[in-house]
Coordinates of C-alpha atoms in Angstrom, one line a residue:
M1 CA -17.7 -33.6 -3.5
D2 CA -19.2 -35.5 -0.9
I3 CA -20.0 -39.4 -1.3
G4 CA -22.6 -41.2 0.7
V5 CA -24.2 -38.2 1.7
S6 CA -28.1 -38.3 2.3
E7 CA -28.6 -34.8 1.3
I8 CA -27.2 -32.0 -0.8
D9 CA -27.6 -28.6 -2.3
F10 CA -26.8 -28.9 -6.3
L11 CA -27.6 -26.3 -9.0
K12 CA -30.4 -24.4 -6.9
M13 CA -31.8 -27.4 -5.8
H14 CA -31.9 -29.2 -2.6
I15 CA -31.7 -33.0 -3.1
K16 CA -33.2 -35.4 -0.2
D17 CA -34.5 -38.6 -0.4
G18 CA -35.1 -39.1 -3.6
Q19 CA -36.8 -35.7 -3.9
Y20 CA -35.4 -32.4 -4.6
S21 CA -37.1 -28.7 -4.3
L22 CA -36.2 -25.1 -4.9
Q23 CA -33.5 -23.5 -2.8
P24 CA -34.9 -20.9 -1.1
H25 CA -32.1 -18.0 -2.2
V26 CA -33.5 -18.6 -5.8
G27 CA -37.0 -17.1 -5.4
Q28 CA -35.7 -14.7 -3.1
E29 CA -34.0 -12.9 -5.6
S30 CA -37.3 -12.4 -7.5
L31 CA -38.6 -10.5 -4.3
K32 CA -35.6 -8.0 -4.9
F33 CA -37.1 -6.8 -8.2
P34 CA -39.6 -3.5 -8.3
N35 CA -43.0 -4.7 -9.2
T36 CA -42.9 -1.5 -11.8
D37 CA -41.4 -0.4 -14.7
L38 CA -38.6 -2.7 -15.2
S39 CA -36.3 -2.6 -18.0
K40 CA -35.9 -4.8 -20.7
K41 CA -33.0 -5.9 -19.1
E42 CA -34.5 -6.4 -15.8
V43 CA -37.2 -8.0 -17.4
Q44 CA -34.6 -10.8 -18.8
Q45 CA -33.7 -11.4 -15.3
F46 CA -36.6 -11.7 -13.7
L47 CA -37.8 -14.3 -16.1
G48 CA -34.6 -16.1 -15.6
I49 CA -35.6 -16.6 -12.0
E50 CA -39.3 -17.4 -12.7
N51 CA -38.5 -19.7 -15.7
Y52 CA -36.4 -21.8 -13.1
M53 CA -39.1 -21.5 -10.6
A54 CA -41.8 -22.8 -13.1
N55 CA -41.1 -26.8 -12.7
F56 CA -41.7 -26.0 -8.8
V57 CA -44.7 -23.3 -8.5
D58 CA -48.1 -24.6 -10.3
R59 CA -49.5 -22.6 -13.1
L60 CA -46.6 -20.1 -13.1
S61 CA -46.4 -20.0 -16.9
P62 CA -49.4 -18.5 -18.0
V63 CA -48.9 -15.7 -15.6
I64 CA -45.2 -14.7 -17.0
K65 CA -46.8 -14.9 -20.7
P66 CA -47.4 -11.0 -20.7
L67 CA -43.8 -10.2 -19.3
Q68 CA -42.2 -12.8 -22.1
N69 CA -44.5 -10.5 -24.5
M70 CA -42.4 -7.2 -23.2
L71 CA -39.0 -8.7 -24.9
K72 CA -40.5 -9.1 -28.4
K73 CA -39.1 -6.5 -30.8
N74 CA -42.2 -4.0 -31.0
A75 CA -43.4 -4.4 -27.4
T76 CA -46.1 -2.4 -25.8
P77 CA -45.1 0.1 -23.1
W78 CA -45.3 -0.9 -19.2
S79 CA -48.8 -1.2 -18.2
S80 CA -50.8 -1.9 -15.1
K81 CA -51.1 -5.5 -16.2
L82 CA -47.2 -6.0 -16.2
T83 CA -47.5 -4.6 -12.7
E84 CA -49.9 -7.2 -11.8
A85 CA -48.2 -9.9 -13.6
V86 CA -44.7 -9.2 -11.2
R87 CA -47.3 -8.8 -8.0
K88 CA -49.2 -12.4 -8.7
I89 CA -45.2 -13.9 -9.6
K90 CA -44.2 -12.9 -5.9
K91 CA -47.3 -14.2 -4.2
M92 CA -47.2 -17.6 -5.9
Y93 CA -43.5 -17.8 -4.8
K94 CA -44.5 -16.6 -1.2
D95 CA -47.0 -19.1 -1.3
Y96 CA -44.6 -21.6 -2.4
Q97 CA -42.5 -20.9 0.7
L98 CA -45.4 -21.2 3.0
C99 CA -46.6 -24.7 1.4
L100 CA -43.0 -26.0 1.9
F101 CA -43.0 -24.8 5.6
L102 CA -46.3 -26.3 6.3
L103 CA -45.1 -29.9 4.7
F104 CA -42.0 -29.5 6.8
R105 CA -43.9 -28.7 10.1
R106 CA -46.6 -31.8 9.3
Y107 CA -43.8 -33.9 8.8
F108 CA -42.0 -32.7 11.8
C109 CA -45.1 -33.1 13.8
K110 CA -45.3 -36.6 12.6
L111 CA -42.0 -37.3 13.5
M112 CA -42.3 -36.1 16.8
Q113 CA -45.7 -37.9 17.5
V114 CA -43.7 -41.4 16.2
I115 CA -41.0 -40.6 18.5
Y116 CA -43.0 -39.8 21.8
T117 CA -45.6 -42.5 21.3
G118 CA -44.1 -44.9 19.2
Q119 CA -47.2 -44.6 16.6

Protein backbone atom coordinates (compact mmCIF):
# COMPACT_ATOMS: atom_id res chain seq x y z
CA MET A 1 0.00 0.00 0.00
CA ASP A 2 1.30 3.41 -0.97
CA ILE A 3 0.93 6.36 1.37
CA GLY A 4 0.98 9.98 0.26
CA VAL A 5 0.15 9.38 -3.41
CA SER A 6 -2.03 11.79 -5.38
CA GLU A 7 -3.91 9.09 -7.29
CA ILE A 8 -4.72 5.42 -6.85
CA ASP A 9 -6.69 2.59 -8.45
CA PHE A 10 -8.87 0.92 -5.84
CA LEU A 11 -11.90 -1.40 -6.08
CA LYS A 12 -12.32 -0.86 -9.84
CA MET A 13 -12.19 2.92 -9.40
CA HIS A 14 -9.54 5.47 -10.26
CA ILE A 15 -9.31 8.05 -7.48
CA LYS A 16 -7.55 11.36 -8.11
CA ASP A 17 -7.90 14.85 -6.64
CA GLY A 18 -10.86 13.84 -4.49
CA GLN A 19 -12.82 12.53 -7.48
CA TYR A 20 -13.33 9.00 -8.70
CA SER A 21 -14.15 7.41 -12.02
CA LEU A 22 -14.69 3.93 -13.34
CA GLN A 23 -11.57 2.11 -14.48
CA PRO A 24 -11.78 1.40 -18.23
CA HIS A 25 -11.38 -2.37 -17.94
CA VAL A 26 -14.69 -2.68 -16.07
CA GLY A 27 -16.83 -1.47 -18.95
CA GLN A 28 -14.68 -3.26 -21.50
CA GLU A 29 -15.81 -6.54 -19.99
CA SER A 30 -19.44 -5.74 -20.82
CA LEU A 31 -18.52 -5.19 -24.47
CA LYS A 32 -17.31 -8.81 -24.68
CA PHE A 33 -20.80 -10.23 -24.09
CA PRO A 34 -22.88 -11.22 -27.13
CA ASN A 35 -25.85 -9.01 -27.99
CA THR A 36 -28.36 -11.84 -28.33
CA ASP A 37 -29.47 -15.02 -26.59
CA LEU A 38 -27.64 -14.64 -23.31
CA SER A 39 -28.11 -17.49 -20.89
CA LYS A 40 -29.38 -16.80 -17.38
CA LYS A 41 -25.81 -17.06 -16.07
CA GLU A 42 -24.56 -14.60 -18.73
CA VAL A 43 -27.37 -12.16 -17.87
CA GLN A 44 -26.34 -12.37 -14.20
CA GLN A 45 -22.70 -11.68 -15.09
CA PHE A 46 -23.63 -8.85 -17.46
CA LEU A 47 -25.91 -7.24 -14.86
CA GLY A 48 -23.18 -7.51 -12.23
CA ILE A 49 -20.99 -5.28 -14.36
CA GLU A 50 -23.82 -2.94 -15.28
CA ASN A 51 -25.00 -2.52 -11.68
CA TYR A 52 -21.51 -1.35 -10.81
CA MET A 53 -21.47 1.01 -13.81
CA ALA A 54 -24.88 2.49 -12.89
CA ASN A 55 -23.11 4.81 -10.44
CA PHE A 56 -21.17 6.36 -13.32
CA VAL A 57 -23.42 6.17 -16.39
CA ASP A 58 -26.56 8.34 -16.32
CA ARG A 59 -29.98 6.79 -16.91
CA LEU A 60 -28.68 3.23 -17.03
CA SER A 61 -31.13 1.74 -14.51
CA PRO A 62 -34.30 1.91 -16.69
CA VAL A 63 -32.45 0.25 -19.57
CA ILE A 64 -31.32 -2.61 -17.31
CA LYS A 65 -34.86 -3.36 -16.08
CA PRO A 66 -35.88 -5.78 -18.92
CA LEU A 67 -32.71 -7.80 -18.33
CA GLN A 68 -33.42 -7.94 -14.59
CA ASN A 69 -36.82 -9.40 -15.43
CA MET A 70 -35.00 -12.28 -17.17
CA LEU A 71 -33.83 -13.46 -13.75
CA LYS A 72 -37.35 -13.99 -12.43
CA LYS A 73 -38.75 -17.48 -11.97
CA ASN A 74 -41.06 -17.58 -15.02
CA ALA A 75 -39.14 -15.24 -17.30
CA THR A 76 -40.16 -14.81 -20.91
CA PRO A 77 -37.77 -16.11 -23.59
CA TRP A 78 -35.17 -13.87 -25.19
CA SER A 79 -36.66 -11.22 -27.47
CA SER A 80 -35.57 -8.35 -29.71
CA LYS A 81 -36.41 -5.99 -26.82
CA LEU A 82 -33.66 -7.61 -24.74
CA THR A 83 -31.20 -7.51 -27.63
CA GLU A 84 -31.90 -3.80 -28.01
CA ALA A 85 -31.36 -3.28 -24.26
CA VAL A 86 -27.94 -4.97 -24.42
CA ARG A 87 -26.94 -2.87 -27.44
CA LYS A 88 -28.12 0.32 -25.77
CA ILE A 89 -26.19 -0.45 -22.58
CA LYS A 90 -23.01 -1.06 -24.57
CA LYS A 91 -23.53 2.21 -26.45
CA MET A 92 -24.07 4.08 -23.19
CA TYR A 93 -20.75 2.75 -21.91
CA LYS A 94 -18.97 3.80 -25.12
CA ASP A 95 -20.53 7.27 -24.81
CA TYR A 96 -19.32 7.41 -21.19
CA GLN A 97 -15.79 6.59 -22.33
CA LEU A 98 -15.99 9.27 -25.05
CA CYS A 99 -17.17 11.79 -22.46
CA LEU A 100 -14.21 10.97 -20.21
CA PHE A 101 -11.85 11.36 -23.17
CA LEU A 102 -13.33 14.74 -24.11
CA LEU A 103 -13.15 15.95 -20.49
CA PHE A 104 -9.51 14.85 -20.30
CA ARG A 105 -8.78 16.52 -23.63
CA ARG A 106 -10.39 19.79 -22.49
CA TYR A 107 -8.48 19.66 -19.20
CA PHE A 108 -5.22 18.85 -21.01
CA CYS A 109 -5.72 21.67 -23.57
CA LYS A 110 -6.43 24.14 -20.76
CA LEU A 111 -3.34 22.94 -18.91
CA MET A 112 -1.19 23.39 -22.02
CA GLN A 113 -2.63 26.87 -22.53
CA VAL A 114 -1.68 27.79 -18.97
CA ILE A 115 1.82 26.37 -19.41
CA TYR A 116 2.51 28.17 -22.68
CA THR A 117 0.73 31.48 -22.08
CA GLY A 118 0.65 31.73 -18.33
CA GLN A 119 -3.13 32.36 -18.46
